[in-house]
Short mmCIF file of C-alpha atoms in Angstrom, two decimals:
data_model
loop_
_atom_site.label_atom_id
_atom_site.label_comp_id
_atom_site.label_asym_id
_atom_site.label_seq_id
_atom_site.Cartn_x
_atom_site.Cartn_y
_atom_site.Cartn_z
CA MET A 1 -0.04 0.18 0.34
CA PRO A 2 1.36 3.35 -0.70
CA GLU A 3 1.50 5.67 2.26
CA ASN A 4 -1.17 8.39 2.52
CA PRO A 5 -2.40 8.27 -1.37
CA LYS A 6 -4.05 11.40 -2.19
CA HIS A 7 -6.99 9.93 -3.83
CA ILE A 8 -8.66 6.51 -2.98
CA LEU A 9 -11.09 4.06 -4.86
CA ASN A 10 -14.44 3.61 -3.85
CA PRO A 11 -16.27 1.14 -6.37
CA ASN A 12 -19.70 1.09 -4.36
CA ASN A 13 -20.14 4.78 -5.57
CA TRP A 14 -18.72 5.00 -9.25
CA VAL A 15 -22.10 4.26 -10.59
CA THR A 16 -23.62 7.20 -8.55
CA LEU A 17 -20.34 9.78 -9.04
CA HIS A 18 -19.21 9.08 -12.31
CA SER A 19 -21.30 7.07 -14.41
CA ASP A 20 -23.25 9.89 -16.02
CA TYR A 21 -20.12 11.68 -17.09
CA LEU A 22 -18.21 8.37 -18.37
CA PHE A 23 -21.77 8.13 -20.14
CA ASN A 24 -21.65 11.35 -21.89
CA TYR A 25 -18.14 11.25 -22.55
CA VAL A 26 -18.22 7.84 -24.76
CA ILE A 27 -21.72 8.86 -26.68
CA THR A 28 -20.25 12.06 -28.00
CA ARG A 29 -17.95 9.55 -29.76
CA VAL A 30 -19.98 6.15 -30.61
CA ASP A 31 -22.99 7.79 -30.63
CA ASN A 32 -24.93 4.66 -29.84
CA GLU A 33 -27.00 4.47 -26.40
CA GLU A 34 -26.69 0.68 -25.97
CA LEU A 35 -23.09 0.64 -26.94
CA ALA A 36 -22.41 3.51 -25.01
CA LYS A 37 -23.95 1.84 -21.76
CA ASP A 38 -21.91 -1.20 -22.49
CA ILE A 39 -18.64 0.68 -22.59
CA VAL A 40 -19.33 2.42 -19.50
CA GLN A 41 -20.04 -1.08 -17.64
CA GLU A 42 -17.02 -2.61 -18.99
CA THR A 43 -14.79 0.32 -17.76
CA PHE A 44 -15.90 -0.26 -14.37
CA PHE A 45 -15.10 -4.01 -14.75
CA SER A 46 -11.84 -3.36 -15.91
CA GLY A 47 -11.39 -0.62 -13.00
CA LEU A 48 -12.16 -3.39 -10.45
CA LYS A 49 -9.62 -6.16 -11.52
CA ALA A 50 -7.09 -3.28 -11.93
CA GLN A 51 -7.67 -1.57 -8.39
CA HIS A 52 -4.38 -2.63 -7.30
CA ASN A 53 -2.82 -0.60 -9.90
CA PHE A 54 -4.27 2.75 -8.50
CA ARG A 55 -1.50 4.36 -7.17
CA GLY A 56 -3.58 7.24 -5.81
CA GLN A 57 -1.68 9.89 -7.83
CA ALA A 58 -5.10 10.94 -10.04
CA SER A 59 -8.51 11.12 -8.75
CA GLU A 60 -10.82 8.46 -9.23
CA ARG A 61 -12.47 10.27 -12.21
CA THR A 62 -9.07 10.57 -14.18
CA TRP A 63 -8.26 7.01 -13.48
CA LEU A 64 -11.62 5.57 -14.85
CA ILE A 65 -11.95 8.12 -17.83
CA SER A 66 -7.88 6.43 -18.83
CA ILE A 67 -9.44 2.91 -18.77
CA LEU A 68 -12.69 4.36 -20.64
CA LYS A 69 -10.17 5.54 -23.30
CA ARG A 70 -8.65 2.55 -23.70
CA LYS A 71 -12.13 0.86 -24.12
CA ILE A 72 -12.98 3.64 -26.91
CA ILE A 73 -9.74 2.62 -28.96
CA ASP A 74 -10.30 -1.13 -28.48
CA TYR A 75 -13.84 -0.37 -30.02
CA TYR A 76 -12.53 1.58 -33.05
CA ARG A 77 -9.53 -0.86 -33.40
CA LYS A 78 -12.29 -3.64 -33.89
CA ILE A 79 -14.68 -2.34 -36.00
CA ASN A 80 -11.45 -1.07 -38.24
CA SER A 81 -10.81 -4.43 -38.93
CA THR A 82 -14.13 -6.12 -39.08
CA LYS A 83 -17.15 -4.11 -40.21
CA GLY A 84 -14.60 -1.99 -41.60
CA LYS A 85 -14.36 -4.33 -44.35
CA ALA A 86 -17.99 -3.10 -45.58
CA GLU A 87 -16.23 -0.79 -47.48
CA ILE A 88 -17.34 2.48 -49.15
CA LYS A 89 -17.60 2.50 -53.02
CA VAL A 90 -14.78 3.49 -55.19
CA ASN A 91 -15.31 6.44 -57.13
CA PHE A 92 -12.18 6.47 -59.38
CA TYR A 93 -10.02 4.40 -61.85
CA GLN A 94 -8.09 2.35 -59.34
CA ASP A 95 -5.41 1.42 -61.79
CA GLY A 96 -4.37 1.58 -65.62
CA ASP A 97 -4.34 4.99 -67.72
CA ARG A 98 -6.84 7.00 -66.01
CA LYS A 99 -5.85 6.19 -62.48
CA GLY A 100 -7.06 8.55 -60.46
CA SER A 101 -9.66 10.04 -62.55
CA TRP A 102 -13.76 9.83 -62.26
CA LEU A 103 -15.45 6.31 -62.81
CA GLU A 104 -18.05 7.06 -65.22
CA GLU A 105 -20.90 6.33 -63.15
CA ARG A 106 -19.43 8.32 -60.19
CA VAL A 107 -18.89 11.50 -61.78
CA PRO A 108 -20.98 14.41 -60.03
CA LYS A 109 -24.33 14.85 -61.19
CA MET A 110 -26.01 17.94 -61.70
CA TRP A 111 -28.02 19.58 -59.11
CA ASP A 112 -31.64 20.65 -58.95
CA ASN A 113 -30.17 24.56 -58.73
CA GLU A 114 -33.29 25.38 -56.56
CA ALA A 115 -32.55 22.48 -53.89
CA GLU A 116 -28.95 23.87 -53.94
CA LYS A 117 -29.92 27.25 -53.24
CA ASN A 118 -32.90 26.03 -50.69
CA ILE A 119 -31.20 24.60 -47.88
CA GLU A 120 -33.49 25.49 -45.07
CA ASN A 121 -35.47 22.78 -44.89
CA GLU A 122 -36.21 20.69 -41.79
CA GLU A 123 -36.43 17.40 -44.41
CA LEU A 124 -33.11 17.89 -45.50
CA LYS A 125 -31.61 17.66 -42.11
CA VAL A 126 -33.32 14.24 -42.06
CA THR A 127 -32.32 13.14 -45.26
CA LEU A 128 -28.44 14.33 -44.19
CA ASN A 129 -28.88 12.34 -40.62
CA ASN A 130 -29.62 8.88 -42.60
CA CYS A 131 -27.01 9.25 -44.53
CA ILE A 132 -24.43 10.12 -42.21
CA ASP A 133 -25.89 6.72 -40.53
CA ASN A 134 -26.08 4.97 -43.85
CA LEU A 135 -21.84 5.66 -43.38
CA PRO A 136 -19.93 1.93 -42.25
CA GLU A 137 -19.35 2.23 -38.73
CA LYS A 138 -15.52 3.40 -38.72
CA TYR A 139 -16.13 6.23 -40.86
CA ARG A 140 -19.59 7.44 -39.27
CA MET A 141 -17.51 7.74 -35.84
CA VAL A 142 -14.53 9.70 -37.75
CA PHE A 143 -17.28 11.96 -39.44
CA VAL A 144 -19.12 12.90 -36.54
CA MET A 145 -16.33 13.44 -34.05
CA LYS A 146 -15.03 15.63 -36.84
CA ASN A 147 -18.17 17.53 -37.94
CA VAL A 148 -20.60 17.37 -35.18
CA GLN A 149 -18.46 17.71 -31.81
CA HIS A 150 -15.71 19.81 -33.76
CA TYR A 151 -12.73 17.80 -32.26
CA GLU A 152 -9.46 18.69 -33.50
CA THR A 153 -7.91 16.81 -35.95
CA GLU A 154 -5.03 16.06 -33.45
CA GLU A 155 -7.43 15.59 -30.66
CA ILE A 156 -8.99 12.35 -33.04
CA CYS A 157 -6.23 11.27 -33.98
CA ASN A 158 -4.92 10.50 -30.23
CA GLU A 159 -7.88 9.13 -29.29
CA LEU A 160 -8.41 6.53 -32.30
CA GLY A 161 -4.82 6.08 -32.36
CA ILE A 162 -4.67 6.80 -35.98
CA THR A 163 -2.36 8.82 -38.00
CA ALA A 164 -3.66 12.17 -39.42
CA SER A 165 -3.05 10.87 -43.25
CA ASN A 166 -5.25 7.80 -42.17
CA LEU A 167 -7.83 10.60 -40.85
CA TRP A 168 -7.75 12.51 -44.03
CA VAL A 169 -8.37 9.01 -46.17
CA ILE A 170 -11.06 8.44 -43.79
CA ILE A 171 -13.34 11.92 -43.80
CA HIS A 172 -12.61 11.89 -47.99
CA ARG A 173 -14.24 8.37 -48.67
CA ALA A 174 -16.88 9.63 -45.86
CA ARG A 175 -17.78 12.84 -47.73
CA HIS A 176 -17.46 10.90 -51.64
CA GLN A 177 -20.13 9.10 -49.93
CA LEU A 178 -22.35 11.84 -48.62
CA ARG A 179 -22.20 13.67 -51.19
CA LYS A 180 -23.39 10.80 -53.50
CA CYS A 181 -26.20 9.99 -50.84
CA LEU A 182 -27.76 13.63 -50.78
CA GLU A 183 -27.02 13.75 -54.60
CA ASP A 184 -29.21 10.69 -54.93
CA ASN A 185 -31.89 11.42 -52.21
CA TRP A 186 -32.12 15.15 -52.03
CA PHE A 187 -30.11 17.24 -54.88
CA ALA A 188 -30.67 15.56 -58.25
CA LYS A 189 -33.81 13.20 -57.47
CA MET B 1 8.85 19.84 -54.45
CA SER B 2 5.65 17.57 -55.29
CA LYS B 3 4.00 17.38 -58.82
CA LEU B 4 1.93 20.33 -59.84
CA PHE B 5 -0.49 18.80 -61.43
CA VAL B 6 -2.74 15.92 -59.20
CA SER B 7 -5.37 13.49 -60.50
CA CYS B 8 -9.09 13.81 -59.71
CA GLU B 9 -8.70 11.45 -56.94
CA GLU B 10 -6.25 13.82 -55.27
CA ALA B 11 -7.94 16.94 -56.28
CA THR B 12 -10.90 15.94 -54.12
CA ALA B 13 -9.13 14.70 -51.39
CA ILE B 14 -7.42 18.09 -50.96
CA CYS B 15 -10.64 19.56 -51.56
CA ASN B 16 -12.39 17.79 -48.62
CA LYS B 17 -9.52 18.81 -46.58
CA ASN B 18 -10.13 22.00 -47.42
CA GLN B 19 -13.58 22.09 -46.12
CA TYR B 20 -12.27 22.01 -42.59
CA LYS B 21 -9.84 24.93 -43.38
CA GLU B 22 -6.71 22.70 -42.86
CA ALA B 23 -5.51 22.36 -46.66
CA SER B 24 -1.61 23.46 -46.77
CA PHE B 25 -0.75 26.41 -49.11
CA TRP B 26 0.73 24.16 -51.94
CA GLU B 27 -2.47 21.62 -51.69
CA LYS B 28 -4.41 25.01 -52.30
CA MET B 29 -2.59 25.62 -55.01
CA LYS B 30 -2.45 22.31 -56.62
CA LEU B 31 -6.09 21.99 -56.20
CA GLN B 32 -6.53 25.63 -57.60
CA ILE B 33 -4.69 24.45 -60.85
CA HIS B 34 -6.92 21.15 -61.22
CA LEU B 35 -10.04 22.97 -60.88
CA PHE B 36 -8.95 25.09 -63.71
CA ILE B 37 -8.28 22.58 -66.41
CA CYS B 38 -11.14 19.91 -64.58
CA LYS B 39 -15.18 20.81 -64.84
CA LYS B 40 -16.03 17.69 -62.90
CA CYS B 41 -13.89 18.63 -60.62
CA GLY B 42 -15.44 22.09 -60.39
CA LEU B 43 -18.76 20.36 -60.06
CA TYR B 44 -17.86 18.18 -56.97
CA SER B 45 -15.79 21.57 -55.51
CA LYS B 46 -19.06 23.16 -55.51
CA GLN B 47 -20.98 20.70 -54.56
CA ASN B 48 -18.96 19.87 -52.03
CA ALA B 49 -19.09 23.60 -50.49
CA THR B 50 -22.61 23.47 -50.55
CA ILE B 51 -22.64 20.16 -48.18
CA THR B 52 -20.26 21.94 -46.01
CA LYS B 53 -22.90 24.57 -45.48
CA VAL B 54 -25.69 21.91 -44.99
CA CYS B 55 -23.50 20.21 -42.27
CA ASN B 56 -22.85 23.33 -40.23
CA ARG B 57 -26.44 24.21 -40.82
CA TYR B 58 -27.90 21.00 -39.44
CA LEU B 59 -25.04 19.34 -37.44
CA ASP B 60 -24.26 20.51 -33.62
CA SER B 61 -23.85 18.48 -30.86
CA ASP B 62 -26.85 19.07 -28.19
CA ASP B 63 -25.50 20.78 -25.29
CA HIS B 64 -27.72 18.51 -23.06
CA PRO B 65 -25.68 16.52 -21.15
CA HIS B 66 -26.95 12.33 -22.00
CA THR B 67 -27.89 10.56 -18.48
CA LEU B 68 -28.43 6.99 -17.73
CA SER B 69 -31.65 6.14 -16.84
CA GLU B 70 -31.94 5.43 -12.85
CA HIS B 71 -32.96 1.49 -14.04
CA ASP B 72 -30.01 1.53 -15.91
CA LYS B 73 -28.05 2.76 -12.86
CA GLU B 74 -29.05 0.18 -11.09
CA ILE B 75 -28.42 -2.51 -12.91
CA MET B 76 -24.84 -1.33 -13.59
CA GLN B 77 -24.67 -0.90 -9.28
CA HIS B 78 -26.08 -4.44 -8.87
CA SER B 79 -23.38 -5.73 -11.17
CA ILE B 80 -20.40 -3.75 -9.45
CA GLU B 81 -21.66 -5.01 -6.01
CA GLU B 82 -21.70 -8.78 -7.14
CA LYS B 83 -18.34 -8.30 -8.57
CA ILE B 84 -16.90 -6.77 -5.16
CA ASP B 85 -18.66 -9.58 -3.47
CA ILE B 86 -16.60 -12.26 -5.03
#
């Protein structure tokens, strides 16, 4: 036992003191209540198992958050390796003479002028959210952290354990899919 | 220095990065040169700006903190107590 630790752990009070804070932290990142609940629960379980590693230097909450962050990275790695295989459609020739040029069927179509000028429409908001929800999870997660939560690029990279160039590839693909989805369901339909 | 002429794929990638004002000076140069010669990407770029506007208009984190229901908390509390007892 360390002598006079500044902070002590009291697992009996974790739910009362920290569950809402942790839940809120996760949900701004994964945007799924059930999943967020599971991650919070797992964090508490891991905390219980790792109690002996707590040296009392950080507050109980800070310590729990550090465990929670690991859980979020683990989750991201999981979707990145499994479900992430459900890839986004390719938009450009990948090899040959025309490498990097638009595939014919993916070239942007002309949009309805009125629709493009008039973006004040609650139904557009619904369509936008549907299009975002249809993104593969790893793309959706990064896009939401960047566009909804407005996290800095560096912060997202640190939290998910990815490089800035990974992040831009993900954003690039997500936005291509989003543009196409909004084209098909709103601007050019 | 890397090449001045980029493919559509690279140009749209820069265009996307630029929506967050994070493209470098050289990247923006390459994008402008590409847009000057490529109508398809010109259209993409214009539409992409609209998408950014739509996102800025409709996507915003709500400031209400998310909370767990009392029921969920009870379940969590219970399962923690079970583990402590072991």
